[in-house]
Coordinates of C-alpha atoms in Angstrom, one line a residue:
X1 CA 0.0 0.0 0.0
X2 CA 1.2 3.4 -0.8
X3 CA 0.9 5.7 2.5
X4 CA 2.6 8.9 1.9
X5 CA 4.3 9.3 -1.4
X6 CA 6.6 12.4 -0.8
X7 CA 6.2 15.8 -0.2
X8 CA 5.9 17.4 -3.5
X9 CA 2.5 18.5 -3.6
X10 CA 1.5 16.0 -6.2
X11 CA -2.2 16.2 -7.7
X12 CA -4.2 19.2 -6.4
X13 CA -2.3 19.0 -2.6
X14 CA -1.2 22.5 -1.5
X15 CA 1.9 23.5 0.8
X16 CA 1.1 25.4 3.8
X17 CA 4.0 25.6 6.0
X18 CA 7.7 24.9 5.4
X19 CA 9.9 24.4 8.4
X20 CA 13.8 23.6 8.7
X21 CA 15.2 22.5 11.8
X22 CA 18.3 24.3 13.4
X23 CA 20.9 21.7 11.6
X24 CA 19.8 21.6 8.0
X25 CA 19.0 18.1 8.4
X26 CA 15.4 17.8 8.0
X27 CA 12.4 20.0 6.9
X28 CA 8.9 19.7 7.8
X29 CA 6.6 19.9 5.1
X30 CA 2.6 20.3 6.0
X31 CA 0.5 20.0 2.6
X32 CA -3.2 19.9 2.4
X33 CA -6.0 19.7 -0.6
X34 CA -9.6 19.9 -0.1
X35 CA -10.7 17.0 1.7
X36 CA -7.3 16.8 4.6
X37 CA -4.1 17.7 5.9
X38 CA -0.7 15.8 6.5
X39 CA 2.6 16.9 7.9
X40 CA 6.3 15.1 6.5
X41 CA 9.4 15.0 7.8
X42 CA 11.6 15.0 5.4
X43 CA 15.6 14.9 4.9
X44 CA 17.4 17.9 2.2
X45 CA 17.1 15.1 -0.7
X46 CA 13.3 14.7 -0.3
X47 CA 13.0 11.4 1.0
X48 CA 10.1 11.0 3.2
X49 CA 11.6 9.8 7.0
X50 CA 8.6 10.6 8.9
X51 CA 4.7 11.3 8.1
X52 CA 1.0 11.9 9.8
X53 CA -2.0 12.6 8.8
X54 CA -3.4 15.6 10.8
X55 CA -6.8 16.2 9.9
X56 CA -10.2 15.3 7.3
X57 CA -11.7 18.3 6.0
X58 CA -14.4 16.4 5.0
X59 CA -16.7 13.3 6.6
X60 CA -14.3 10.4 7.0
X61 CA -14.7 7.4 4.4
X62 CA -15.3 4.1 5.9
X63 CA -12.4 2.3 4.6
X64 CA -8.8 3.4 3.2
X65 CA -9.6 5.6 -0.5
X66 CA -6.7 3.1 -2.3
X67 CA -7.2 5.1 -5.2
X68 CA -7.0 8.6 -3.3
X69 CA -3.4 6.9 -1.9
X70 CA -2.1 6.0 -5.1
X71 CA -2.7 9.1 -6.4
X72 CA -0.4 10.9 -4.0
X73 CA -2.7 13.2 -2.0
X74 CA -2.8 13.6 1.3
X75 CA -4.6 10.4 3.0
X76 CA -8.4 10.4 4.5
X77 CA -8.7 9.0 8.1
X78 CA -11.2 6.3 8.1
X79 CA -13.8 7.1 10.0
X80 CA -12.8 4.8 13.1
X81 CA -9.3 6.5 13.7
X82 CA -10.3 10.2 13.5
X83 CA -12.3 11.8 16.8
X84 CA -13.8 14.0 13.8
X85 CA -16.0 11.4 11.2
X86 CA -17.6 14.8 10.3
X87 CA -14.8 16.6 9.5
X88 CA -13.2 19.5 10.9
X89 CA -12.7 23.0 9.1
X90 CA -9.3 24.4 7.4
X91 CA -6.3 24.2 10.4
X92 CA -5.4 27.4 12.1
X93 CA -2.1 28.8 12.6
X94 CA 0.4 26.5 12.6
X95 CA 3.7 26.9 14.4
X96 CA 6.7 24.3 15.4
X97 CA 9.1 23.5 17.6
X98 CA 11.5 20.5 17.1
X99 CA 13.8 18.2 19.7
X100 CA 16.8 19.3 20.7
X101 CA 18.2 16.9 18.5
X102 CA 16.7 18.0 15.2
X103 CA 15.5 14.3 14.2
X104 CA 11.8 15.2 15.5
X105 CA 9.4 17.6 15.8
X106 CA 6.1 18.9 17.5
X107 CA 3.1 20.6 15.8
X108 CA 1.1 23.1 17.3
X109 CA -2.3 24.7 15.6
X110 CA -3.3 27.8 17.4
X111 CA -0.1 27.1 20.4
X112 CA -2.2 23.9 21.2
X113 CA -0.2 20.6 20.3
X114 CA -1.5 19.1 17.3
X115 CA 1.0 16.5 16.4
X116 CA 4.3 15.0 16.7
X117 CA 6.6 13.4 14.4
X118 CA 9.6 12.2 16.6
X119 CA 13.4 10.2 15.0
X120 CA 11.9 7.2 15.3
X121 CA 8.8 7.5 13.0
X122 CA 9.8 5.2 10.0
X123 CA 7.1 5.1 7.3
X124 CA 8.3 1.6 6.0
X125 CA 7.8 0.2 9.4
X126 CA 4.4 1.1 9.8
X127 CA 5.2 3.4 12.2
X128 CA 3.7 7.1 11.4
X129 CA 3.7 10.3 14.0
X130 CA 1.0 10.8 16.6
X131 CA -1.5 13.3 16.5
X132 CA -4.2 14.9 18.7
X133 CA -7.6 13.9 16.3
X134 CA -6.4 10.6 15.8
X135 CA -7.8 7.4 17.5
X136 CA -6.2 3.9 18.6
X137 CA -3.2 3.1 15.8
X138 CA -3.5 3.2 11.6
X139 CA -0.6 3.0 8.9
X140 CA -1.5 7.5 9.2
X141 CA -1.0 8.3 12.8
X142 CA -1.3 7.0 16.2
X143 CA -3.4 8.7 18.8
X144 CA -1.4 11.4 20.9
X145 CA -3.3 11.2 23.8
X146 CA -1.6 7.9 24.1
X147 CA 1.7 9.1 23.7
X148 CA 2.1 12.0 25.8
X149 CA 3.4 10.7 28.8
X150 CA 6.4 9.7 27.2
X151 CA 6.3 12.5 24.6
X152 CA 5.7 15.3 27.2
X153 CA 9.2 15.7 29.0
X154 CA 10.8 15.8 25.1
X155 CA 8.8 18.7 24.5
X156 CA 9.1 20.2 27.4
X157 CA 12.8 19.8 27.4
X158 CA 12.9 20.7 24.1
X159 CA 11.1 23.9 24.6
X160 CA 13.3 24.7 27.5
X161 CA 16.9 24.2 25.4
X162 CA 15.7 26.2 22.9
X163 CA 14.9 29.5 25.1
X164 CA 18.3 29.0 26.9
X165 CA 20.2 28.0 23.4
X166 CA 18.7 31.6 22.1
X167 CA 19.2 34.0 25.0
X168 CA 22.3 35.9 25.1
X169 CA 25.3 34.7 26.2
X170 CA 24.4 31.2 26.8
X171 CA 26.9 29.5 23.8
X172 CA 29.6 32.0 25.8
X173 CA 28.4 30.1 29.3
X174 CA 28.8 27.1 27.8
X175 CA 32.3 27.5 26.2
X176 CA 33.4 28.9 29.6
X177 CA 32.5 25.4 31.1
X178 CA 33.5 23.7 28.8
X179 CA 37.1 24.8 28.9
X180 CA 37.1 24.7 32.8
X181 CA 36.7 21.1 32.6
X182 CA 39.7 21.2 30.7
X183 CA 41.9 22.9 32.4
X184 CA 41.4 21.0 35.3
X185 CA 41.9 17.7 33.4
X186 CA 44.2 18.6 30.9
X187 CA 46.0 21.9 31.8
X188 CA 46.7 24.8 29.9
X189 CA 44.6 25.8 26.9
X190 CA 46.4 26.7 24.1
X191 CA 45.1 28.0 20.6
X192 CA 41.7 27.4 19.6
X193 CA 39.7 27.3 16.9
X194 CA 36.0 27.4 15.2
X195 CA 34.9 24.5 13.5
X196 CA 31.1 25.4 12.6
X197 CA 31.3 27.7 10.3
X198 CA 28.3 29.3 9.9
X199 CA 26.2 26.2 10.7
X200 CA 24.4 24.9 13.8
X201 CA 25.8 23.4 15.9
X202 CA 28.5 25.7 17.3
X203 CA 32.1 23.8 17.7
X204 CA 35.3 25.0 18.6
X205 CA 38.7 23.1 18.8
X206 CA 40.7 23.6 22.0
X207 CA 44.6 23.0 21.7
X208 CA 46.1 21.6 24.4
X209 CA 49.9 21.3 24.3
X210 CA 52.2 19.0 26.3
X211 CA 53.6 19.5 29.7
X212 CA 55.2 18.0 33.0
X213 CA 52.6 15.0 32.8
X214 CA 52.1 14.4 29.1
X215 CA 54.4 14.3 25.8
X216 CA 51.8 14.9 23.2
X217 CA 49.5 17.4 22.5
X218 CA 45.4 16.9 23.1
X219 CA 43.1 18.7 21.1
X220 CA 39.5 18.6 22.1
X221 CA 36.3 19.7 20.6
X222 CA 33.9 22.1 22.5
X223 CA 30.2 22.8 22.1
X224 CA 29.2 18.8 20.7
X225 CA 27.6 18.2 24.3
X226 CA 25.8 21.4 24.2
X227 CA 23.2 19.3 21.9
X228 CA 21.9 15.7 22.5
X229 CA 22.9 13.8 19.7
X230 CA 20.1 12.4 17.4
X231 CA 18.7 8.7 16.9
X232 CA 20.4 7.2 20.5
X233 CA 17.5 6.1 21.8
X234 CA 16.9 4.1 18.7
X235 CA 19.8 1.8 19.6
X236 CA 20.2 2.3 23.8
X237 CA 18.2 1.2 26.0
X238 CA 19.2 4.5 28.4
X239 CA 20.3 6.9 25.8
X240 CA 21.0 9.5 28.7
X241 CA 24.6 8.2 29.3
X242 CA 25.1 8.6 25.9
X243 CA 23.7 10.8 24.1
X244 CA 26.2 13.7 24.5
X245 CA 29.8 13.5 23.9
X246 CA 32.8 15.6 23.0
X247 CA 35.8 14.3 20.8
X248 CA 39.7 14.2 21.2
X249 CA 42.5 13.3 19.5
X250 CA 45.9 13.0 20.8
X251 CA 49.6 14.0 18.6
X252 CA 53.1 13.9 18.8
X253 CA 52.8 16.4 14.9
X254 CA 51.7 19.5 14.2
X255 CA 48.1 19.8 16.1
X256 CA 46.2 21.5 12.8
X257 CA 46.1 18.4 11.3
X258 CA 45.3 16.2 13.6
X259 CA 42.5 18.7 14.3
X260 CA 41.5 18.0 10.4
X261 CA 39.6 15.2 12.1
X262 CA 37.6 17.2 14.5
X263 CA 36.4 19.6 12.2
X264 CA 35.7 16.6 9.9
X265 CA 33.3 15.1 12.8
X266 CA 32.5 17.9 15.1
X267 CA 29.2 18.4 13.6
X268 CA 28.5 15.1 11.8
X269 CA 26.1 13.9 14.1
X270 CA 23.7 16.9 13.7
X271 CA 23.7 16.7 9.9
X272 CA 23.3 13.1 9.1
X273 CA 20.9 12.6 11.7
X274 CA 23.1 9.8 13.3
X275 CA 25.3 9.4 16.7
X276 CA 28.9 8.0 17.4
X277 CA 29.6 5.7 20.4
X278 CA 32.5 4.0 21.8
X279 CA 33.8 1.4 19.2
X280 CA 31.9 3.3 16.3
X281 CA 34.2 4.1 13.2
X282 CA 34.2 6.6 10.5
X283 CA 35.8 6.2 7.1
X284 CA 37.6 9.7 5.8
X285 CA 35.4 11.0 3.4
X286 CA 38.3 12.2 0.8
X287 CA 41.4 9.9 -0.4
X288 CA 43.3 8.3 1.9
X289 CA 46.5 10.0 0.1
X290 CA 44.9 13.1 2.2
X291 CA 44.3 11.4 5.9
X292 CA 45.5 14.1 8.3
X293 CA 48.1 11.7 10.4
X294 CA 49.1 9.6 7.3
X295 CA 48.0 8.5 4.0
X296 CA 48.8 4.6 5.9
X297 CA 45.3 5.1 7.3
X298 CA 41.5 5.4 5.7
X299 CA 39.5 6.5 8.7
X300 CA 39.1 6.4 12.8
X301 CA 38.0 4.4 15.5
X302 CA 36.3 6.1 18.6
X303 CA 37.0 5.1 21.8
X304 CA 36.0 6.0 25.4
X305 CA 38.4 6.1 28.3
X306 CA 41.2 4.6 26.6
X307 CA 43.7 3.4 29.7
X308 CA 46.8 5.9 27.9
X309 CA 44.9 8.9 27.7
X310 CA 44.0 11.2 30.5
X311 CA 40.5 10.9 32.1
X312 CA 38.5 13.0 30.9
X313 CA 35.5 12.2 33.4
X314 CA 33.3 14.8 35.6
X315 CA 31.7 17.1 33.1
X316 CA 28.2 17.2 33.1
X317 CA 25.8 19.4 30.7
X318 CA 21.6 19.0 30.4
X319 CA 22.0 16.8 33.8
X320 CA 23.6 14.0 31.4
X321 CA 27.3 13.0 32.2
X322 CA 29.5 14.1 29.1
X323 CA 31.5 11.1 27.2
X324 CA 34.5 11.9 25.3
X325 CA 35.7 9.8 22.8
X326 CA 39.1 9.5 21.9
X327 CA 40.2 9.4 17.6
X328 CA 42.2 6.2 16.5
X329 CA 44.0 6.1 13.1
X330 CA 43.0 3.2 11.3
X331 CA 43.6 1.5 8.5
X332 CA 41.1 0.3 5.2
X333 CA 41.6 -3.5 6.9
X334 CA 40.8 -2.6 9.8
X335 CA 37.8 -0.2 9.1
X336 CA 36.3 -3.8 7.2
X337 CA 37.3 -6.0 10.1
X338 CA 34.9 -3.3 12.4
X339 CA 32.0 -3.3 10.5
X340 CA 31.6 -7.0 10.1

């Protein structure tokens, strides 16, 4: 059966709100023709990751309209999974505000919560978003109502990051944390530098050179933990120990190109909609011939608390314990012999 099709506005369907989230990673899309209205969550090439129907603008059909489907306009609730069978009237003002993660989003018609799509709505899994007309589960949404307990706190802690991530001087806050930790851990800072750009998340690079204790430099990223990573509570059972981290790499070289790889990663996450963990690996997305520590190696393996590199322990942010997770050089072989 073919659910939502995409977000083009195919056949008479009509966009009526266009909304990116903070990362660049995914765009909500809410279309509507005469007869009903459907929100979908969608990544920069136009795939469809997420979709739910949000309202029938006119009395509810008793069965799925196949042929409406099939045609690619937006899909009419049967009449036993919408709380209106009459119909309801055109939606009001619609406003959004998505996870602090970026991989989901809430709805809200008139600042009352209409629906949600969260990361873990998958359209090939039968698994749409949730939203507040809806009744028991269908292939086009499952009832809010339903949801909320467990949706509730995301919104609500999504609501609260974003106030804080906006008001003045809170990224300035942060970084001043941030680089307390690191004195205290590692010592002195010495240069530093931006890896964002002009793009959400903000990153910086802290340089910290050897002294009494340690031969090698340790470069560390600051600002990843500022933002839970997306998609962790897809794979962990209790994402909150891992869903922020920082990274850190550790060289004997020059320290601007081993912090290649930061800047390579420091935002990755956020823009692919995906998390790294301990034992994760990441191939180098150019030649090898161009690997910052040697063309010898193809990519990295991330470790936490490797037993040779200081501990980098005690830094909390969100009320989550930070993880850091060391760079290791590795080789094409050895990227296979991970992944299998």
């Amino acid at each position: 059966m073919a659910i939502f099709r995409s977000a083009s506005g195919e056949g008479r369907a009509e966009v009526v709100l266009t909304a990116g989230n903070p990362y660049g990673s995914r765009t909500l899309v809410v279309e509507r023709d005469e007869d009903a209205s459907v929100a979908y969550l969608c990544s920069p090439d136009g795939a469809v990751h997420g979709a739910v129907w949000l309202a029938n603008h006119r009395p509810a059909p008793p069965v799925v309209d196949l042929a409406r489907l099939n045609s690619g306009r937006p899909p009419l609730m049967p009449r036993p999974g919408t709380t209106h069978p009459a119909g309801r009237g055109p939606l009001g003002r619609l406003s959004v505000l998505w996870f602090e993660e970026g991989d989901g989003v809430a709805i809200y018609e008139d600042d009352e919560l209409l629906a949600v799509i969260p990361g873990w709505a998958d359209m090939s899994r039968g698994m749409p978003g949730y939203a507040r007309d809806a009744v028991g589960e269908s292939p086009f949404a499952w009832a809010l109502a339903e949801a909320l307990e467990g949706l509730a706190p995301r919104i609500s802690n999504a609501r609260s990051y974003w106030l804080w991530r906006h008001a003045e001087g809170s990224w300035t806050s942060f970084q001043q944390f941030a680089m307390s930790h690191l004195d205290r851990v590692l010592g002195r800072a010495g240069r530093y530098w931006d890896a964002s750009g002009e793009r959400l998340p903000t990153v910086g690079i802290t340089e910290r050179p050897p002294d009494e204790e340690r031969e090698f430099t340790v470069l560390s990223t600051v600002g990843m933990s500022c933002q839970r990573m997306p998609t962790v509570e897809q794979w962990i059972d209790k994402p909150g120990a891992y869903a922020r981290i920082e990274l850190a790499v550790a060289t004997r070289d020059d320290p601007r190109e081993a912090a290649l790889l930061l800047v390579w990663l420091a935002q990755y996450p956020w823009h692919s909609v995906t998390w790294l963990g301990h034992g994760h690996t990441a191939k180098w997305y150019h030649e090898p011939s161009t690997f910052p520590l040697g063309p010898g190696y193809a990519g990295v393996l991330m470790l936490a608390d490797p037993p040779d590199m200081p501990d980098m322990s005690g830094f909390t942010f969100g009320g989550e314990a930070v993880r850091w997770l060391w760079l290791t050089p590795i080789t094409t072989e050895e990227l296979e012999e991970h992944r299998h």
